[in-house]
Amino acid sequence: MFGDLSGMMDKLKKAQEKVEETKLRLNTVLIDEASADGNIKVTVTANREIKAISINESLLNDTEELEDYLILTLNKALKRAGEINEQEMAIAAKSGMPNIPGMDMFK
């Protein structure tokens, strides 16, 4: 009915390994983002971990402006990181999936 069940299980195991390798690799993919005026710069990984934040001293006197710029810049960086993460994880998952009839969920 399902053909080579052992072969499918092997492919699933390899797919899981590929996903884990991709997760580790995404820890090394760095995304740099800056505010529109360049006063705040952030670096995050593709796994959405903040690695660095640089703030221009001119923003240190106005906490409200600093918070606004920081939120906007971090959200832009995390959005880009999420997009990269989703693309890479989908590729990793699809590459190792066995071909099960009726289970073509990665079109």
Coordinates of C-alpha atoms in Angstrom, one line a residue:
M1 CA 0.0 0.0 0.0
F2 CA 2.7 2.5 1.0
G3 CA 5.5 0.9 -0.8
D4 CA 8.9 0.9 0.9
L5 CA 8.0 2.0 4.5
S6 CA 11.6 1.6 5.6
G7 CA 12.8 3.8 2.8
M8 CA 10.2 6.5 3.7
M9 CA 11.2 6.5 7.3
D10 CA 14.8 6.8 6.2
K11 CA 13.9 9.9 4.1
L12 CA 12.0 11.4 7.0
K13 CA 15.0 11.0 9.3
K14 CA 17.2 12.6 6.7
A15 CA 14.7 15.5 6.3
Q16 CA 14.8 16.0 10.0
E17 CA 18.6 16.1 10.0
K18 CA 18.5 18.6 7.1
V19 CA 16.1 20.8 9.1
E20 CA 18.4 20.7 12.2
E21 CA 21.4 21.5 10.0
T22 CA 19.5 24.5 8.5
K23 CA 18.6 25.7 12.0
L24 CA 22.3 25.7 13.0
R25 CA 23.3 27.4 9.8
L26 CA 20.7 30.1 10.2
N27 CA 22.4 31.1 13.5
T28 CA 25.3 32.3 11.4
V29 CA 23.2 34.2 8.9
L30 CA 23.4 37.9 10.0
I31 CA 20.9 40.5 9.0
D32 CA 21.8 44.2 9.4
E33 CA 19.1 46.8 9.5
A34 CA 19.3 50.6 10.2
S35 CA 16.7 53.2 11.0
A36 CA 15.9 55.6 8.1
D37 CA 18.3 58.2 9.4
G38 CA 21.0 55.7 10.4
N39 CA 20.9 56.6 14.1
I40 CA 20.1 53.0 15.1
K41 CA 21.7 49.9 13.7
V42 CA 20.8 46.4 14.6
T43 CA 22.1 42.9 13.7
V44 CA 20.0 39.8 14.1
T45 CA 20.4 36.2 13.1
A46 CA 18.0 34.5 10.6
N47 CA 16.8 32.6 13.7
R48 CA 15.6 36.0 15.1
E49 CA 18.2 36.4 17.8
I50 CA 19.5 39.9 18.4
K51 CA 23.3 40.1 18.1
A52 CA 24.0 43.8 18.2
I53 CA 22.4 47.2 18.7
S54 CA 24.2 50.5 18.0
I55 CA 22.6 53.8 19.0
N56 CA 23.8 57.2 18.0
E57 CA 24.4 59.4 21.1
S58 CA 22.0 62.1 19.8
L59 CA 19.0 59.7 20.6
L60 CA 20.1 59.2 24.3
N61 CA 18.4 62.5 25.4
D62 CA 15.0 61.6 24.1
T63 CA 13.8 58.2 25.3
E64 CA 10.5 58.3 23.5
E65 CA 12.2 58.9 20.1
L66 CA 14.8 56.3 21.0
E67 CA 12.1 53.7 21.8
D68 CA 10.2 54.5 18.6
Y69 CA 13.3 54.1 16.4
L70 CA 14.4 51.0 18.2
I71 CA 11.0 49.3 17.8
L72 CA 10.8 50.2 14.1
T73 CA 14.3 49.1 13.3
L74 CA 14.1 45.9 15.3
N75 CA 10.7 45.0 13.7
K76 CA 12.2 45.5 10.2
A77 CA 15.2 43.3 11.0
L78 CA 13.1 40.6 12.6
K79 CA 10.6 40.6 9.7
R80 CA 13.5 40.1 7.2
A81 CA 15.0 37.4 9.5
G82 CA 11.6 35.6 9.6
E83 CA 11.2 35.7 5.8
I84 CA 14.7 34.2 5.3
N85 CA 14.1 31.6 8.1
E86 CA 10.8 30.5 6.6
Q87 CA 12.2 30.2 3.1
E88 CA 15.2 28.2 4.2
M89 CA 13.3 25.9 6.5
A90 CA 10.7 25.2 3.7
I91 CA 13.5 24.2 1.4
A92 CA 15.2 22.0 4.0
A93 CA 11.9 20.3 4.8
K94 CA 10.8 19.8 1.2
S95 CA 14.2 18.4 0.1
G96 CA 14.1 15.4 2.3
M97 CA 10.4 14.6 2.3
P98 CA 9.4 11.2 0.8
N99 CA 7.0 11.2 -2.1
I100 CA 3.8 10.1 -0.4
P101 CA 0.8 10.1 -2.7
G102 CA -1.8 12.7 -1.7
M103 CA 0.6 14.4 0.7
D104 CA 2.0 17.0 -1.6
M105 CA 1.8 19.8 1.0
F106 CA 4.9 21.8 -0.2
K107 CA 3.7 23.1 -3.5

